[in-house]
Amino acid sequence: MAIKYSSYSMFKRLLALVVLVTFLASGILIRLFYLQVTGNYKFVSKGLTEWLRDLPLTALRGKITDRNGVVLASSYTTYDVYVRPADVKDSEGVAELLSSALGIDYETCYQKVTKKGYSEVKIESDIEKPIVQNILKNFKDGIFFTTNTERNYAYDNMLSQILGFVGSDNSGQTGLEAYYNTFLKGVDGVSLVESDLKGTTLSDSVGYYEDAINGLNLKLTIDFRLQYAVEEIIANAMNTTGAKSISCMVTNPKTGEILSVCTLPSYDLNNIPRDDMEQLNTLSRATTIVDTFEPGSTFKAIVSAIALEEGLTHQHDYFYCSGFRIVNGVKINCSRRSGHGSQTLEQGLMNSCNCVFMDLIKRIGLTKFYDYLERFGISTKLGIDYPGEVSAVLMPQSLVTDADLARMGFGQTIALSSLEMMVAVGAVINGGHVYQPHFVSDISTETNKVVYTRSKTEIDRVISDKTSEAMRNMLFKVVDQGGGKYAKVEGYPIIGGKTGTAQKYENGGIAQGKYIASFIGFAPYYDPDYLVYVVVDEPQGAYYGGVVAAPIAQSIFDKIIKMNEYKPDDEKEELKSFELPTFIGMTISEASSLAASLGLQYLIQGDGDYVTNQISAPGTVAYENDIVLLIFD
Amino acid sequence: MKLLSLNIKKKSKFNVALFLLMVCLLAIGCIFVYSASFYSAEITYGDKFFFLKKQVMGIAVGFACYIFFSLVNYSKLNKLRWILFVLSVILLAAVFVPGIGLTNYGATRWINLRFITFQPSEIAKFSFIVLSASILAKSADKVKSFKGILPILLVGALYCALIILEPNMSITICMALLVVVMLFVGGAKLKHFMILAVPAVAMVVVLIAIEPYRLKRLIAFIDPFASSQNEGFQLVQSILGIALGGMFGTGIFNSRQKYLFLPFSESDFIFSIIAEETGFVGSLFVILLFVLLFVCIIKVARGAKDKFGFLLSMGIGALIIIQVLLNIAVVTGLVPPTGLPLPFISAGSTSIMIFMSMIGIVQNIYKNGINSESFFKK
């Protein structure tokens, strides 16, 4: 069979064409195999971000309450209103509804509702629940909401440096809000819905939903009633002393619990001065924890305790004060230049005689003294649950001269924080136990399930019960008859304490006319439940601790005594006491008239119609002018 | 006995495989045109069957064309070649007449006859196959000289020029490839292809230079994910969909990309939806159907009674496979994006009718060739 050349050539070329087609088709199949089988995960993961739309579900930040459950900080939800133009069916209706509900211009609203090319348009931010409910009543397609949480501090300035504040992302930036952020913040939820390119939710969307887990609640060791009173007392004292700043701390020396902290000036946590960073940094410093200063004579309590514990002196040991001591050729004056003459250790404390303590610290010696400082927690960090704690500023042992050591005896050339002073003096009066100070007593879930309970933590035992008892008795005398007498509450001889006056240093020298007046005291002296430390920075006029700080402490002790029904020494009572009636179930007006008839002050929390709880509880002893907290939930 | 032999004879004159493959592809087309378009059709036209209805109407008319061409002897086309040529040129030119031409997506490719719109370039491709097959069949020896192939080159160049003016890059490329295949199988000398390659490459450079969007598309093609929101968008969406399909697909009607993510999902990018819903297995199946169809048409060409029939059938087969390979290569990101329908499957009446007519012609070539001597064996 003859085949023409041209036909044969065509046949070959036809074959070539078929081969080429097969080759190209195979290439395409290889590509498809790569895209669909071997490499598909790479592409599918990219696709997920566009096929699913993520609606954030914000976790509500946990509450912070005082030891009795009084809410100090809480979060609430606000809503942002959006419109998804692609889903809007009735543009006029939606614009009408939103403009009337939100009180915004109809035209602007209509333009946003009909905006082309956007998957979602924000109409308004931070609106509250009633408005949302209003919109939902007449709900129209295309409107949706997202939630945000806002932080609210129930008592504005109260505890501002301690509580701290949160940033716009709702995470804690300072104070306890920052320290316990992990617990408070909760876990945001996720809501993924399937949508088309324009963001319209698909009718058969399977979706994925994970609810937010709200943050845990912190219960502080702070006692709201005491805190409220302290804030008032310090505010008054700011006026009477004209001081630059006053800070006060109250702890329970038996446990290390911090019952109250107040530093003024402070700032409003609900209205943070964010535009003045320098001012904010100053105002938000918890100076009691993060700043050190020379304590002055209050430190003598610690020096005495060490000397007693070491058997280097006793309560009736005699000292002679000529008005100064010459230490290694350096003349160091006593507070009274004419001298205190011959006196016992107890009298030395009462007179706050520097010479006595120069002698005592010399007996203790540098090495032992520094050793005690460490055990008292002064030269180490205490581990308080608050960010930025400092430890004392101490000269290196090798550089300390005899004169330096002598000055340390009365609280100079050594700087420590109020907190360290509290812990060390706490140990002096509680039988020698150095307890770790703390703010949080327990952490619980939204449903009040307690997940963490703080118990007292003893860091060290530094002095014996005997020494401690001797110290308590001597310090009682200081208030009863000595330099701390202005802290005495008339009729209640149960307070012990020590005053302090220190000069301030600026740029390496003594700042003329600038003093820190302080008083540290405790009650009842025989078995202290409260330790109070008042530090007045740069008072105007009078600057002695005994004159400036002790009266402030007195007001605080007065409050403490009333709160705790401590027995007066005689029955002559100025205020009448009575059992607190129940307010529960009353309206605001009923409760207020009852409170007025009893001479009680009251505070209101919550926005319910009836009292659901009260602090203190019904049946506890109350006095005229006491504060009762009424909770309307 | 006579009746039986008549039956056998009749049956042997009808290429069942060819017919079944066509029907199969058309059915697949209907399913996926609906699947790809019901969501967007509901939004745009308020009728989720909008594109499916148009497709079914196109197929109905296409069947009429198929039957007509399978009955009319294909040699008549040989005589009609110049009329077809003139008609094509007029129609291609008419696109630019305001009121007749229809502009969509920045290109004037359609003629609007009120009741129907169609693309003259689809007719031009067919006309070219007829004309070049005719010339090549007649002057078997002339094809060896450059002069002999010149008429084919000129006609091809004219069509290309008119189509690129629309502009329609993809059909221009398709037409150019068709010129090459016709000349190659028709017996043109290989060195003439080399000579042709130079101006062809130059043309591509010029075409890219005058329309900057082509360069953007070319760059987007190299790394589509770098411009996934702009030039690379369509290709990225296509690839994501194909990848989502995996081995066995998301299931018919379950494509994610049809939710407005993939533009032209019912027409030029329909293969992406097929790949997504039926996976690699389904993609392989569809490609296999096309290859079988191509082989089937080539076999008909080999059995054609004359060289015109051979070249006509081969040209039709080549056109179909060129469009299939180009289309899938675009959809899978192997070549830069151009808009080209997938024969028998993509939504588009003109394309459906023309391809069905062509299968009718192939059927007729088969009918006339099976009992005669193939020209190969003369």
Coordinates of C-alpha atoms in Angstrom, one line a residue, chain A residues 75-472:
Chain A
S75 CA -15.9 46.1 84.3
Y76 CA -19.0 46.6 82.3
T77 CA -19.8 46.1 78.7
T78 CA -20.3 48.8 76.1
Y79 CA -21.3 48.3 72.5
D80 CA -20.2 49.5 69.1
V81 CA -22.9 49.7 66.4
Y82 CA -22.0 48.7 62.9
V83 CA -23.9 48.4 59.7
R84 CA -23.1 45.8 57.0
P85 CA -24.3 47.6 53.9
A86 CA -24.4 44.3 51.9
D87 CA -27.0 42.9 54.4
V88 CA -29.2 46.0 54.6
K89 CA -32.5 45.5 52.9
D90 CA -34.3 48.7 54.0
S91 CA -31.7 51.5 53.9
E92 CA -34.2 54.3 54.9
G93 CA -35.6 52.2 57.8
V94 CA -32.2 51.3 59.1
A95 CA -30.9 54.9 58.9
E96 CA -34.1 56.2 60.5
L97 CA -33.9 53.7 63.4
L98 CA -30.2 54.3 64.1
S99 CA -30.4 58.1 63.9
S100 CA -33.3 58.3 66.3
A101 CA -31.9 55.7 68.7
L102 CA -28.4 57.1 68.8
G103 CA -29.4 60.8 68.4
I104 CA -27.3 61.3 65.3
D105 CA -28.0 63.1 62.0
Y106 CA -30.2 61.1 59.6
E107 CA -28.2 62.1 56.5
T108 CA -24.8 61.1 57.9
C109 CA -26.4 57.9 59.0
Y110 CA -28.0 57.2 55.7
Q111 CA -24.7 57.8 53.9
K112 CA -23.0 55.2 56.1
V113 CA -25.8 52.7 55.7
T114 CA -25.5 52.9 51.9
K115 CA -21.7 53.1 51.7
K116 CA -20.6 50.9 48.8
G117 CA -17.5 48.7 48.8
Y118 CA -17.2 48.3 52.6
S119 CA -18.1 45.1 54.4
E120 CA -18.9 47.0 57.6
V121 CA -19.2 50.6 58.6
K122 CA -19.0 51.8 62.2
I123 CA -21.9 54.0 63.2
E124 CA -21.2 54.7 66.9
S125 CA -18.9 53.6 69.6
D126 CA -19.3 52.9 73.3
I127 CA -23.1 53.0 73.6
E128 CA -24.7 51.4 76.6
K129 CA -27.1 48.5 77.0
P130 CA -30.5 50.3 77.1
I131 CA -29.8 51.9 73.7
V132 CA -28.9 48.5 72.3
Q133 CA -32.1 47.1 73.6
N134 CA -34.0 50.0 72.0
I135 CA -32.5 49.2 68.6
L136 CA -33.1 45.4 69.1
K137 CA -36.8 46.1 69.7
N138 CA -37.2 47.4 66.1
F139 CA -34.3 45.3 64.7
K140 CA -33.7 45.5 61.0
D141 CA -31.3 43.4 58.9
G142 CA -27.8 44.7 58.4
I143 CA -27.2 46.1 61.9
F144 CA -24.9 44.4 64.3
F145 CA -23.0 45.1 67.5
T146 CA -19.6 44.4 68.9
T147 CA -18.8 44.5 72.6
N148 CA -16.1 46.3 74.5
T149 CA -15.4 46.4 78.2
E150 CA -14.9 49.5 80.2
R151 CA -13.3 49.6 83.6
N152 CA -15.1 51.5 86.4
Y153 CA -13.6 52.4 89.8
A154 CA -16.4 52.8 92.3
Y155 CA -14.6 55.3 94.5
D156 CA -12.6 57.4 91.9
N157 CA -9.5 58.3 93.9
M158 CA -9.6 55.7 96.5
L159 CA -6.5 53.4 96.5
S160 CA -5.6 54.9 93.1
Q161 CA -1.9 54.0 93.3
I162 CA -2.5 50.5 94.6
L163 CA -5.3 49.5 92.2
G164 CA -3.6 51.0 89.2
F165 CA -5.3 51.4 85.8
V166 CA -5.9 49.6 82.6
G167 CA -4.9 50.6 79.1
S168 CA -7.2 51.0 76.1
D169 CA -6.6 47.3 75.3
N170 CA -8.1 46.5 78.7
S171 CA -4.9 45.1 80.1
G172 CA -3.5 46.3 83.4
Q173 CA -0.8 48.8 83.2
T174 CA 0.1 49.7 86.8
G175 CA -0.6 48.5 90.3
L176 CA -2.6 45.5 91.1
E177 CA -4.3 45.7 87.7
A178 CA -0.9 45.0 86.2
Y179 CA 0.4 42.5 88.8
Y180 CA -2.7 40.3 88.6
N181 CA -3.4 41.0 85.0
T182 CA -3.2 37.4 84.0
F183 CA -6.0 36.5 86.5
L184 CA -8.1 39.6 85.9
K185 CA -8.2 39.8 82.2
G186 CA -10.0 36.5 81.3
V187 CA -9.9 34.8 78.0
D188 CA -11.5 36.4 75.0
G189 CA -13.9 34.3 73.0
V190 CA -14.1 33.6 69.3
S191 CA -17.0 33.6 67.0
L192 CA -16.2 32.6 63.4
V193 CA -18.9 32.7 60.8
E194 CA -18.7 31.7 57.2
S195 CA -19.4 34.7 54.9
D196 CA -19.2 35.6 51.2
L197 CA -16.7 38.1 49.8
K198 CA -18.7 41.1 50.9
G199 CA -19.0 39.8 54.5
T200 CA -22.6 38.6 54.2
T201 CA -23.1 35.7 56.5
L202 CA -24.0 32.5 54.6
S203 CA -27.4 31.1 55.4
D204 CA -26.0 27.6 55.9
S205 CA -22.9 28.8 57.9
V206 CA -21.6 26.2 60.2
G207 CA -19.4 28.6 62.1
Y208 CA -17.4 28.2 65.3
Y209 CA -18.2 29.7 68.6
E210 CA -16.2 29.7 71.8
D211 CA -17.6 31.8 74.6
A212 CA -15.4 34.3 76.4
I213 CA -14.3 33.3 79.9
N214 CA -14.6 36.3 82.2
G215 CA -11.7 37.3 84.4
L216 CA -11.2 36.1 88.0
N217 CA -12.2 38.4 90.9
L218 CA -9.6 39.6 93.4
K219 CA -10.5 40.0 97.0
L220 CA -8.1 42.3 98.7
T221 CA -7.1 42.4 102.4
I222 CA -8.1 46.1 102.3
D223 CA -10.8 47.0 104.7
F224 CA -13.1 49.4 102.9
R225 CA -14.5 51.1 106.1
L226 CA -11.0 51.7 107.4
Q227 CA -9.8 52.8 104.0
Y228 CA -12.7 55.2 103.6
A229 CA -12.0 56.8 107.0
V230 CA -8.2 56.9 106.4
E231 CA -8.7 58.7 103.0
E232 CA -10.8 61.3 104.8
I233 CA -8.4 61.8 107.6
I234 CA -5.4 62.1 105.3
A235 CA -7.3 64.6 103.1
N236 CA -8.0 66.7 106.2
A237 CA -4.4 66.4 107.3
M238 CA -3.2 67.6 103.9
N239 CA -5.0 70.9 104.6
T240 CA -3.9 71.3 108.2
T241 CA -0.3 70.4 107.7
G242 CA 0.2 72.0 104.2
A243 CA 2.4 69.0 103.4
K244 CA 3.6 68.1 100.0
S245 CA 2.4 64.6 100.4
I246 CA 1.1 62.4 103.2
S247 CA 1.0 58.6 103.0
C248 CA -0.4 56.2 105.5
M249 CA -0.4 52.4 105.7
V250 CA -2.4 50.2 108.1
T251 CA -1.5 46.5 108.4
N252 CA -2.4 43.5 110.5
P253 CA 0.9 42.7 112.2
K254 CA -0.3 39.2 113.0
T255 CA -0.7 38.2 109.3
G256 CA 1.0 40.8 107.0
E257 CA -2.4 41.7 105.5
I258 CA -2.5 45.3 104.3
L259 CA -5.7 46.8 105.6
S260 CA -5.4 50.3 104.2
V261 CA -3.0 52.4 102.1
C262 CA -3.4 55.9 101.2
T263 CA -1.1 58.4 99.5
L264 CA -2.2 61.9 98.8
P265 CA -2.2 63.6 96.4
S266 CA -3.7 61.0 94.2
Y267 CA -5.7 61.0 91.0
D268 CA -9.1 59.9 89.7
L269 CA -8.9 56.4 88.3
N270 CA -12.0 57.1 86.2
N271 CA -10.4 60.2 84.7
I272 CA -6.7 59.5 84.3
P273 CA -4.6 62.5 83.4
R274 CA -3.1 60.7 80.5
D275 CA -2.1 63.9 78.6
D276 CA 0.4 64.8 81.3
M277 CA 2.7 61.8 81.6
E278 CA 5.0 63.4 84.1
Q279 CA 2.2 64.3 86.5
L280 CA 0.6 60.8 86.0
N281 CA 3.9 59.1 86.8
T282 CA 4.3 61.1 90.1
L283 CA 0.7 60.6 91.1
S284 CA 0.5 57.0 90.4
R285 CA 3.6 56.0 92.4
A286 CA 2.9 53.8 95.3
T287 CA 5.5 55.7 97.4
T288 CA 4.9 53.4 100.4
I289 CA 6.3 50.5 98.4
V290 CA 8.5 51.8 95.7
D291 CA 10.3 54.8 97.4
T292 CA 12.8 54.9 100.2
F293 CA 13.5 57.7 102.7
E294 CA 15.4 58.1 106.0
P295 CA 13.0 57.1 108.7
G296 CA 14.6 59.0 111.6
S297 CA 13.7 58.1 115.2
T298 CA 11.0 55.5 114.4
F299 CA 13.9 53.3 113.5
K300 CA 15.0 53.3 117.1
A301 CA 12.3 50.7 117.9
I302 CA 14.1 48.2 115.6
V303 CA 17.6 49.0 117.1
S304 CA 16.2 48.6 120.6
A305 CA 14.7 45.3 119.8
I306 CA 18.0 43.9 118.3
A307 CA 19.9 45.1 121.4
L308 CA 17.4 43.5 123.8
E309 CA 17.3 40.3 121.8
E310 CA 21.1 40.1 121.8
G311 CA 21.1 40.7 125.6
L312 CA 23.1 43.9 125.2
T313 CA 20.7 45.9 127.3
H314 CA 17.5 45.7 129.3
Q315 CA 14.5 47.9 130.0
H316 CA 16.0 49.5 133.0
D317 CA 19.6 49.8 131.7
Y318 CA 21.0 53.3 132.4
F319 CA 22.5 55.7 129.8
Y320 CA 23.8 59.2 130.2
C321 CA 23.1 61.9 127.6
S322 CA 25.3 65.1 127.6
G323 CA 23.6 66.4 124.4
F324 CA 26.1 64.8 122.0
R325 CA 28.5 62.0 121.5
I326 CA 31.9 62.2 119.9
V327 CA 32.4 59.1 117.7
N328 CA 35.9 58.6 116.2
G329 CA 36.4 62.4 116.4
V330 CA 33.1 63.3 114.9
K331 CA 30.6 65.2 117.1
I332 CA 27.1 63.9 116.7
N333 CA 24.3 65.9 118.4
C334 CA 21.3 64.6 120.3
S335 CA 17.9 66.1 119.6
R336 CA 18.1 68.1 122.8
R337 CA 21.4 70.0 122.7
S338 CA 21.4 70.5 126.5
G339 CA 21.2 66.7 127.0
H340 CA 18.8 64.3 128.6
G341 CA 21.0 63.5 131.5
S342 CA 20.8 60.0 133.1
Q343 CA 17.9 57.8 131.8
T344 CA 16.8 54.2 131.3
L345 CA 16.3 52.6 128.0
E346 CA 12.6 53.1 128.3
Q347 CA 13.1 56.8 129.1
G348 CA 15.5 57.0 126.2
L349 CA 12.8 55.8 123.8
M350 CA 10.2 58.2 125.4
N351 CA 12.6 61.1 125.0
S352 CA 13.9 59.9 121.7
C353 CA 17.4 60.4 122.9
N354 CA 20.0 59.9 120.1
C355 CA 22.8 59.2 122.5
V356 CA 21.2 56.0 123.9
F357 CA 20.9 54.5 120.4
M358 CA 24.4 55.5 119.4
D359 CA 25.5 53.5 122.4
L360 CA 23.2 50.6 121.6
I361 CA 24.3 50.2 118.0
K362 CA 27.9 50.4 119.0
R363 CA 27.2 47.4 121.3
I364 CA 25.5 45.5 118.5
G365 CA 28.3 46.1 116.0
L366 CA 28.2 46.6 112.2
T367 CA 28.2 43.0 111.1
K368 CA 25.5 41.8 113.5
F369 CA 23.4 44.9 112.7
Y370 CA 23.6 44.3 108.9
D371 CA 22.8 40.6 109.5
Y372 CA 19.6 41.7 111.4
L373 CA 18.6 44.1 108.7
E374 CA 18.6 41.2 106.3
R375 CA 16.6 39.0 108.6
F376 CA 14.1 41.8 109.2
G377 CA 13.5 41.9 105.4
I378 CA 14.9 45.4 105.3
S379 CA 17.9 44.8 103.0
T380 CA 16.0 42.1 101.0
K381 CA 12.9 42.3 99.0
L382 CA 9.8 41.1 100.7
G383 CA 8.0 39.7 97.7
I384 CA 4.8 41.7 98.1
D385 CA 2.2 41.2 95.4
Y386 CA 2.7 44.5 93.8
P387 CA 5.1 45.5 91.0
G388 CA 8.2 47.5 91.6
E389 CA 9.0 46.9 95.3
V390 CA 12.3 48.3 96.4
S391 CA 14.6 47.3 99.3
A392 CA 16.6 49.5 101.6
V393 CA 19.4 51.8 100.4
L394 CA 22.4 50.7 102.6
M395 CA 26.0 51.7 102.5
P396 CA 28.3 48.9 101.7
Q397 CA 29.6 47.5 105.0
S398 CA 33.2 48.2 104.0
L399 CA 32.5 51.9 103.7
V400 CA 30.6 52.3 106.9
T401 CA 32.5 54.4 109.5
D402 CA 31.8 54.4 113.2
A403 CA 30.1 57.7 112.8
D404 CA 27.9 56.3 110.1
L405 CA 27.0 53.4 112.2
A406 CA 26.2 55.7 115.2
R407 CA 23.8 57.7 113.0
M408 CA 22.1 54.5 111.8
G409 CA 21.2 54.0 115.5
F410 CA 18.6 56.8 115.2
G411 CA 17.5 56.1 111.6
Q412 CA 19.9 58.2 109.5
T413 CA 22.3 57.3 106.8
I414 CA 19.9 54.4 106.0
A415 CA 16.9 54.7 103.7
L416 CA 14.0 52.2 103.5
S417 CA 10.5 52.1 102.3
S418 CA 7.4 52.5 104.4
L419 CA 6.5 48.9 103.7
E420 CA 9.8 47.6 105.0
M421 CA 9.4 49.7 108.1
M422 CA 5.9 48.2 108.6
V423 CA 7.1 44.7 108.3
A424 CA 10.1 45.2 110.6
V425 CA 8.2 47.0 113.3
G426 CA 5.4 44.5 112.8
A427 CA 8.0 41.8 113.8
V428 CA 9.2 43.8 116.7
I429 CA 5.7 43.8 118.3
N430 CA 4.2 40.5 117.1
G431 CA 6.6 38.2 118.8
G432 CA 9.3 38.4 116.2
H433 CA 7.6 37.1 113.1
V434 CA 8.5 38.6 109.8
Y435 CA 5.4 38.2 107.7
Q436 CA 5.3 38.7 103.9
P437 CA 3.0 41.7 103.3
H438 CA 0.2 41.2 100.8
F439 CA -2.8 42.8 99.2
V440 CA -4.8 39.9 97.9
S441 CA -6.6 37.5 100.2
D442 CA -8.2 35.3 97.6
I443 CA -9.1 34.9 94.0
S444 CA -12.4 33.5 92.8
T445 CA -14.3 32.9 89.7
E446 CA -17.3 34.7 88.4
T447 CA -19.5 32.1 90.1
N448 CA -17.7 32.8 93.4
K449 CA -15.7 29.6 93.4
V450 CA -12.5 30.3 95.3
V451 CA -9.5 29.2 93.3
Y452 CA -6.7 30.6 95.4
T453 CA -6.5 31.6 99.1
R454 CA -3.7 33.5 100.5
S455 CA -2.4 32.4 103.9
K456 CA 0.1 34.2 106.0
T457 CA 3.7 33.6 105.0
E458 CA 6.4 33.8 107.7
I459 CA 9.7 34.8 106.1
D460 CA 11.8 34.7 109.3
R461 CA 11.6 34.7 113.1
V462 CA 13.9 37.5 114.4
I463 CA 13.2 38.1 118.1
S464 CA 11.7 36.3 121.0
D465 CA 8.2 36.8 122.5
K466 CA 9.9 38.2 125.6
T467 CA 11.8 40.9 123.7
S468 CA 8.7 41.6 121.8
E469 CA 6.7 42.1 124.9
A470 CA 9.3 44.4 126.4
M471 CA 9.2 46.4 123.2
R472 CA 5.4 46.7 123.2

